[in-house]
CSV table of C-alpha atoms and ligand atoms in Angstrom, one decimal:
chain,number,residue,atom,x,y,z
A,15,MET,CA,24.6,-37.5,17.0
A,16,SER,CA,22.2,-39.9,15.7
A,17,PHE,CA,19.2,-39.9,13.3
A,18,ARG,CA,16.1,-42.3,13.0
A,19,SER,CA,16.8,-42.8,9.4
A,20,PRO,CA,14.8,-42.7,7.0
A,21,ILE,CA,13.0,-39.3,8.0
A,22,CYS,CA,10.1,-39.1,5.7
A,23,VAL,CA,8.9,-35.8,4.4
A,24,VAL,CA,6.5,-34.3,2.0
A,25,ASP,CA,7.5,-31.1,-0.3
A,26,SER,CA,5.3,-28.5,-1.4
A,27,HIS,CA,5.5,-24.8,-2.3
A,28,THR,CA,2.8,-22.4,-1.4
A,29,GLN,CA,2.9,-19.7,-4.0
A,30,GLY,CA,6.4,-20.1,-4.7
A,31,GLU,CA,7.6,-20.5,-1.3
A,32,PRO,CA,8.8,-24.2,-0.5
A,33,SER,CA,7.8,-26.3,2.8
A,34,ARG,CA,9.3,-29.7,3.8
A,35,VAL,CA,6.8,-31.6,6.2
A,36,VAL,CA,8.4,-34.2,8.2
A,37,VAL,CA,5.6,-36.9,8.5
A,38,SER,CA,7.6,-39.4,10.2
A,39,GLY,CA,11.0,-40.3,11.7
A,40,GLY,CA,11.6,-36.9,13.6
A,41,PRO,CA,12.8,-36.8,17.2
A,42,ASP,CA,10.8,-38.0,20.0
A,43,LEU,CA,9.9,-34.5,21.9
A,44,GLY,CA,7.6,-36.2,24.6
A,45,SER,CA,3.9,-35.0,24.8
A,46,GLY,CA,4.2,-31.7,26.8
A,47,PRO,CA,2.9,-28.3,25.7
A,48,ILE,CA,4.2,-27.4,22.2
A,49,ALA,CA,6.6,-24.7,23.3
A,50,GLU,CA,8.1,-27.2,25.8
A,51,ARG,CA,8.7,-29.6,22.9
A,52,LEU,CA,10.1,-26.5,20.9
A,53,ARG,CA,12.6,-26.1,23.7
A,54,ARG,CA,13.5,-29.9,23.6
A,55,PHE,CA,13.8,-29.7,20.0
A,56,SER,CA,16.0,-26.7,19.9
A,57,SER,CA,18.2,-27.8,22.9
A,58,GLU,CA,18.6,-31.6,22.2
A,59,PHE,CA,17.7,-32.2,18.5
A,60,ASP,CA,18.9,-29.1,16.8
A,61,HIS,CA,20.7,-31.1,14.4
A,62,PHE,CA,17.4,-32.8,13.0
A,63,ARG,CA,16.5,-29.0,12.2
A,64,SER,CA,19.9,-28.4,10.2
A,65,ALA,CA,19.6,-32.1,8.6
A,66,ILE,CA,16.1,-31.5,7.1
A,67,VAL,CA,16.3,-27.8,5.7
A,68,CYS,CA,20.2,-27.2,5.3
A,69,GLU,CA,22.1,-28.3,2.3
A,70,PRO,CA,22.8,-30.9,0.8
A,71,ARG,CA,19.1,-32.1,1.6
A,72,GLY,CA,17.6,-28.9,1.5
A,73,SER,CA,18.5,-25.2,1.1
A,74,GLU,CA,18.3,-21.7,3.1
A,75,VAL,CA,14.8,-21.2,1.3
A,76,VAL,CA,13.2,-24.5,2.4
A,77,VAL,CA,10.8,-24.0,5.8
A,78,GLY,CA,10.6,-27.2,7.7
A,79,ALA,CA,7.4,-28.3,9.4
A,80,LEU,CA,7.8,-31.1,12.4
A,81,LEU,CA,4.4,-32.8,12.6
A,82,LEU,CA,3.6,-33.7,16.3
A,83,GLU,CA,0.7,-35.3,18.1
A,84,PRO,CA,-1.7,-32.3,19.1
A,85,VAL,CA,-2.3,-31.5,23.0
A,86,GLN,CA,-5.9,-31.0,22.4
A,87,PRO,CA,-8.1,-33.7,21.1
A,88,ASP,CA,-10.2,-31.8,18.7
A,89,SER,CA,-6.7,-30.5,17.0
A,90,SER,CA,-5.7,-31.9,13.7
A,91,ALA,CA,-2.0,-31.6,14.3
A,92,ALA,CA,0.6,-29.7,16.2
A,93,VAL,CA,3.6,-28.1,14.3
A,94,ILE,CA,7.0,-26.7,15.0
A,95,PHE,CA,8.0,-24.5,12.1
A,96,PHE,CA,12.0,-23.9,11.2
A,97,ASN,CA,14.3,-23.0,8.8
A,98,ASP,CA,18.3,-23.0,8.2
A,99,VAL,CA,19.2,-20.7,11.1
A,100,GLY,CA,16.5,-21.4,13.5
A,101,TYR,CA,13.0,-21.8,14.7
A,102,LEU,CA,9.8,-19.8,13.7
A,103,GLY,CA,6.9,-18.9,15.8
A,104,MET,CA,4.2,-19.3,13.2
A,105,CYS,CA,4.4,-19.5,9.6
A,106,GLY,CA,1.5,-18.7,7.2
A,107,HIS,CA,2.9,-20.3,3.9
A,108,GLY,CA,3.7,-23.2,5.9
A,109,THR,CA,0.5,-23.6,7.4
A,110,ILE,CA,-1.0,-23.9,3.9
A,111,GLY,CA,1.8,-26.4,3.0
A,112,VAL,CA,1.0,-28.5,6.0
A,113,LEU,CA,-2.9,-28.6,5.4
A,114,ALA,CA,-2.0,-29.4,1.7
A,115,THR,CA,0.2,-32.1,2.9
A,116,LEU,CA,-2.4,-33.5,5.2
A,117,ALA,CA,-4.8,-33.7,2.5
A,118,TYR,CA,-2.5,-35.2,0.1
A,119,LEU,CA,-1.9,-38.0,2.8
A,120,GLY,CA,-5.6,-38.5,3.2
A,121,LYS,CA,-5.6,-37.1,6.6
A,122,VAL,CA,-7.8,-34.2,6.5
A,123,GLY,CA,-10.7,-33.4,4.1
A,124,VAL,CA,-12.3,-30.3,3.1
A,125,GLY,CA,-13.2,-28.1,6.1
A,126,LEU,CA,-12.1,-26.3,9.4
A,127,HIS,CA,-9.1,-27.7,11.0
A,128,ARG,CA,-7.1,-26.6,14.3
A,129,ILE,CA,-3.3,-26.6,14.1
A,130,GLU,CA,-1.4,-26.2,17.5
A,131,THR,CA,1.9,-24.0,16.9
A,132,PRO,CA,4.4,-22.7,19.7
A,133,VAL,CA,2.7,-19.1,19.5
A,134,GLY,CA,-0.8,-20.4,19.8
A,135,ILE,CA,-3.8,-22.1,17.9
A,136,VAL,CA,-4.4,-21.4,14.5
A,137,GLN,CA,-7.4,-22.6,12.7
A,138,ALA,CA,-6.9,-23.4,8.7
A,139,THR,CA,-9.8,-24.3,6.4
A,140,LEU,CA,-9.1,-26.5,3.3
A,141,HIS,CA,-11.7,-25.2,0.5
A,142,LYS,CA,-12.9,-27.3,-2.2
A,143,ASP,CA,-10.3,-25.5,-5.0
A,144,LYS,CA,-7.4,-26.9,-2.5
A,145,SER,CA,-6.7,-23.3,-1.5
A,146,VAL,CA,-6.6,-22.9,2.4
A,147,THR,CA,-7.7,-19.8,4.9
A,148,VAL,CA,-5.5,-19.7,7.8
A,149,GLU,CA,-6.9,-17.8,10.8
A,150,ASN,CA,-3.6,-16.5,12.3
A,151,VAL,CA,-2.5,-15.9,15.9
A,152,PRO,CA,-3.8,-12.2,17.1
A,153,SER,CA,-1.8,-9.9,15.7
A,154,TYR,CA,-0.6,-6.2,16.6
A,155,ARG,CA,1.8,-3.3,16.2
A,156,PHE,CA,4.0,-2.6,18.7
A,157,ARG,CA,5.5,0.6,17.8
A,158,SER,CA,5.0,3.0,14.8
A,159,ASN,CA,7.3,5.0,12.7
A,160,VAL,CA,10.6,4.0,14.5
A,161,SER,CA,13.8,5.3,12.9
A,162,VAL,CA,17.0,3.5,12.7
A,163,ASN,CA,20.2,4.6,11.6
A,164,VAL,CA,21.6,2.0,9.1
A,165,PRO,CA,25.4,2.2,8.2
A,166,ASN,CA,26.2,2.8,4.5
A,167,TYR,CA,22.4,3.0,3.8
A,168,GLY,CA,21.1,6.0,5.7
A,169,VAL,CA,17.9,6.2,8.0
A,170,TYR,CA,15.1,3.8,7.6
A,171,ALA,CA,11.7,4.5,9.5
A,172,GLY,CA,9.1,1.5,10.0
A,173,ASP,CA,6.6,-0.1,12.3
A,174,ILE,CA,7.3,-2.9,14.5
A,175,ALA,CA,4.5,-5.7,14.5
A,176,TRP,CA,3.6,-9.1,15.5
A,177,GLY,CA,2.1,-11.4,13.2
A,178,GLY,CA,3.3,-14.7,14.8
A,179,ASN,CA,6.9,-13.5,14.0
A,180,TRP,CA,8.4,-10.1,14.7
A,181,PHE,CA,8.5,-7.9,11.8
A,182,PHE,CA,10.2,-4.2,11.2
A,183,LEU,CA,7.8,-2.8,8.3
A,184,VAL,CA,9.1,-0.2,5.8
A,185,SER,CA,7.0,1.6,3.2
A,186,ASP,CA,9.9,3.3,1.6
A,187,ALA,CA,11.7,0.4,-0.2
A,188,PRO,CA,15.3,0.9,-1.4
A,189,CYS,CA,14.4,0.0,-4.9
A,190,ASP,CA,11.8,-1.7,-7.1
A,191,LEU,CA,10.4,-4.9,-5.4
A,192,ILE,CA,11.3,-7.3,-8.2
A,193,PRO,CA,13.4,-10.5,-8.3
A,194,GLU,CA,16.2,-9.0,-10.3
A,195,ASN,CA,17.1,-6.6,-7.3
A,196,ARG,CA,16.9,-9.6,-4.7
A,197,THR,CA,20.9,-9.0,-3.9
A,198,THR,CA,20.4,-5.4,-3.2
A,199,LEU,CA,17.1,-6.0,-1.2
A,200,ILE,CA,18.9,-9.1,1.0
A,201,ALA,CA,21.6,-6.6,1.5
A,202,VAL,CA,19.7,-3.5,2.6
A,203,ALA,CA,17.1,-5.8,4.8
A,204,THR,CA,20.0,-7.5,6.8
A,205,ALA,CA,21.8,-4.2,7.4
A,206,ILE,CA,18.5,-2.7,8.7
A,207,ARG,CA,18.0,-6.0,11.0
A,208,SER,CA,21.7,-5.6,12.5
A,209,ALA,CA,21.1,-1.9,13.0
A,210,LEU,CA,17.9,-2.7,14.6
A,211,GLN,CA,19.8,-5.0,17.1
A,212,GLU,CA,22.7,-2.6,17.6
A,213,SER,CA,20.4,0.1,18.4
A,214,GLY,CA,18.7,-2.2,21.0
A,215,ILE,CA,15.3,-1.8,19.1
A,216,THR,CA,13.2,-4.9,19.5
A,217,GLY,CA,9.6,-6.4,19.7
A,218,ALA,CA,7.8,-7.0,22.8
A,219,ASN,CA,9.7,-8.2,25.9
A,220,GLY,CA,13.2,-7.5,24.1
A,221,ALA,CA,12.2,-10.0,21.2
A,222,TYR,CA,14.8,-9.9,18.5
A,223,ILE,CA,13.2,-8.6,15.5
A,224,ASP,CA,14.2,-11.5,12.7
A,225,HIS,CA,11.8,-10.4,9.6
A,226,ILE,CA,12.2,-7.3,7.8
A,227,GLU,CA,9.5,-6.3,5.2
A,228,PHE,CA,9.4,-3.8,2.4
A,229,PHE,CA,6.2,-2.5,0.6
A,230,SER,CA,5.7,-0.8,-2.7
A,231,PRO,CA,2.4,-0.3,-4.8
A,232,PRO,CA,1.3,-3.5,-6.4
A,233,HIS,CA,2.4,-4.1,-9.8
A,234,ASP,CA,-1.2,-5.6,-10.6
A,235,ALA,CA,-3.9,-3.0,-10.0
A,236,GLU,CA,-6.2,-5.6,-8.8
A,237,ASN,CA,-4.0,-6.1,-5.7
A,238,SER,CA,-3.6,-3.7,-2.8
A,239,SER,CA,0.3,-3.7,-1.9
A,240,ARG,CA,3.5,-5.8,-2.9
A,241,ASN,CA,6.3,-7.1,-0.7
A,242,PHE,CA,9.5,-8.1,0.0
A,243,VAL,CA,10.3,-10.3,3.0
A,244,LEU,CA,14.0,-11.1,4.3
A,245,CYS,CA,13.4,-14.4,6.6
A,246,PRO,CA,15.7,-15.1,9.4
A,247,GLY,CA,19.1,-15.9,7.9
A,248,ALA,CA,19.7,-14.7,4.3
A,249,SER,CA,16.9,-16.0,2.4
A,250,PHE,CA,13.6,-14.1,1.4
A,251,ASP,CA,10.0,-15.3,1.2
A,252,ARG,CA,9.1,-16.2,-2.4
A,253,SER,CA,5.3,-16.1,-1.3
A,254,PRO,CA,3.7,-12.8,0.1
A,255,CYS,CA,4.4,-14.1,3.5
A,256,GLY,CA,1.5,-15.2,5.8
A,257,THR,CA,2.6,-13.7,9.1
A,258,GLY,CA,4.1,-10.5,7.3
A,259,THR,CA,0.6,-9.9,5.5
A,260,SER,CA,-0.9,-10.2,9.0
A,261,ALA,CA,1.4,-7.8,10.7
A,262,LYS,CA,0.8,-5.4,7.8
A,263,MET,CA,-3.0,-5.7,8.2
A,264,ALA,CA,-2.4,-5.1,12.1
A,265,CYS,CA,-0.7,-1.7,11.3
A,266,LEU,CA,-3.1,-0.7,8.5
A,267,TYR,CA,-6.1,-1.4,10.9
A,268,ASP,CA,-4.3,0.8,13.6
A,269,ASP,CA,-3.9,3.5,11.1
A,270,GLY,CA,-7.4,3.4,10.1
A,271,LYS,CA,-6.7,2.3,6.8
A,272,LEU,CA,-8.0,-1.2,6.7
A,273,PRO,CA,-11.6,-1.8,8.2
A,274,ALA,CA,-12.4,-5.2,9.5
A,275,GLU,CA,-13.8,-7.7,7.3
A,276,THR,CA,-12.3,-5.9,4.1
A,277,SER,CA,-10.1,-7.9,1.6
A,278,TRP,CA,-6.5,-6.9,1.6
A,279,LYS,CA,-4.5,-8.7,-1.5
A,280,GLN,CA,-1.1,-8.8,-0.9
A,281,GLU,CA,1.2,-9.4,-3.7
A,282,GLY,CA,4.9,-11.0,-3.0
A,283,ILE,CA,7.7,-10.4,-5.0
A,284,LEU,CA,6.9,-13.2,-7.7
A,285,GLY,CA,3.7,-11.4,-7.9
A,286,THR,CA,1.6,-14.2,-6.4
A,287,VAL,CA,-1.1,-13.0,-4.1
A,288,PHE,CA,-2.5,-13.8,-0.7
A,289,GLU,CA,-6.1,-12.5,0.0
A,290,GLY,CA,-6.3,-11.4,3.6
A,291,SER,CA,-8.7,-9.7,5.9
A,292,ILE,CA,-9.0,-9.0,9.8
A,293,ARG,CA,-11.6,-9.2,12.5
A,294,ALA,CA,-11.3,-6.7,15.2
A,295,GLY,CA,-9.7,-8.3,18.4
A,296,HIS,CA,-9.1,-7.2,21.9
A,297,ASP,CA,-6.5,-4.2,23.0
A,298,GLY,CA,-6.0,-3.1,19.7
A,299,GLU,CA,-5.3,-6.6,18.3
A,300,VAL,CA,-6.7,-8.0,15.1
A,301,ASN,CA,-7.6,-11.7,14.1
A,302,PRO,CA,-6.1,-12.0,10.7
A,303,SER,CA,-6.6,-14.4,8.2
A,304,ILE,CA,-5.0,-15.2,5.0
A,305,ARG,CA,-5.9,-17.2,1.8
A,306,GLY,CA,-3.4,-19.1,-0.5
A,307,ARG,CA,-2.7,-22.3,-2.2
A,308,ALA,CA,0.0,-24.9,-2.0
A,309,TRP,CA,1.3,-27.4,-4.6
A,310,ILE,CA,2.9,-30.8,-3.5
A,311,THR,CA,6.2,-31.0,-5.2
A,312,GLY,CA,7.8,-34.5,-3.6
A,313,GLU,CA,7.5,-37.1,-1.3
A,314,SER,CA,11.0,-38.5,-0.3
A,315,LYS,CA,12.9,-40.4,2.5
A,316,LEU,CA,16.0,-38.6,3.7
A,317,LEU,CA,18.9,-40.9,4.2
A,318,PHE,CA,21.9,-40.4,6.6
A,319,GLU,CA,24.8,-42.5,6.3
A,320,ASP,CA,26.9,-42.7,9.4
A,321,ASP,CA,30.2,-41.7,7.9
A,322,ASP,CA,28.4,-38.8,5.8
A,323,PRO,CA,30.3,-35.6,7.1
A,324,PHE,CA,27.0,-33.5,6.2
A,325,ARG,CA,24.5,-35.5,7.9
A,326,ALA,CA,23.5,-32.8,10.0
A,327,GLY,CA,23.7,-30.3,7.1
A,328,ILE,CA,26.0,-27.6,6.1
A,329,LYS,CA,26.4,-24.5,8.3
A,330,PHE,CA,27.4,-21.7,6.4
B,9,PYC,O1,4.4,-17.1,5.4
B,9,PYC,O2,4.5,-16.6,7.4
B,9,PYC,C1,5.2,-16.8,6.4
B,9,PYC,C2,6.4,-17.2,6.5
B,9,PYC,C3,7.4,-16.6,7.3
B,9,PYC,C4,8.6,-17.0,6.8
B,9,PYC,C5,8.5,-17.7,5.4
B,9,PYC,N1,7.2,-17.8,5.3
């Protein structure tokens, strides 16, 4: 297990949720399609993932983003997102963090940029006020009103939707969506995720549903809804979750509750907001966009001494 030390990273948070963008020192994954480079990253270089985002250099809440040379000449970057337990298809807050990082490094300016991800190309517009609009991958509801019996917690019903990751979206939250209730929210959402898996309830083509999302009315009447999102592993999204907001808007559109080109203000558990909307796509899909802001919090070199027992991170 070797590291090309140092690994240079820029840290940011998108409305509370941290991203760590690897700008140099990452593994050489070749120049093939991004999905192929992701396979190589996970099979040959998974120790880089855990070294970058797990303790002691990171924490379970950090989402990593490995910047890569894009395949298409008109893309600004390619990126693979990951966290303490594995890899993400897309990441809305992370894409906003990537654009803020590229702007901080002087690599992009105000305007539209194409970013390649393992699940498709997204467009991200950096605005003059430093906010970013992400035009996410096409999103859709796969199944509606699916019930699952959750041991110790009873029956929960929800929708299964794709927003760049797989989500189970539950409108009847087990308690108020406030930070003080995070332990209960994590416990119930984790139990729902396990129950879905044990019951064989999946996304399309048997995909594991790794994000669980609860909703409630917003706390601020200016907004449309409030959410709590359990991410893969045991961490929850501090932001309103870009892919989760995309999945939510796809369900609302399917229900006839969100017309195209209409603002949807998704409030997260900290009260921060992503402003979203959708354009109608093909075959029931929608093209969602979300707008938010990231702030740069640090720029550092991660160092790995040969005899450090935790140079590949701590795995709990
Ligand atoms: O913003 O899409 C998102 C996201 C996924 C996991 C954490 N944030």
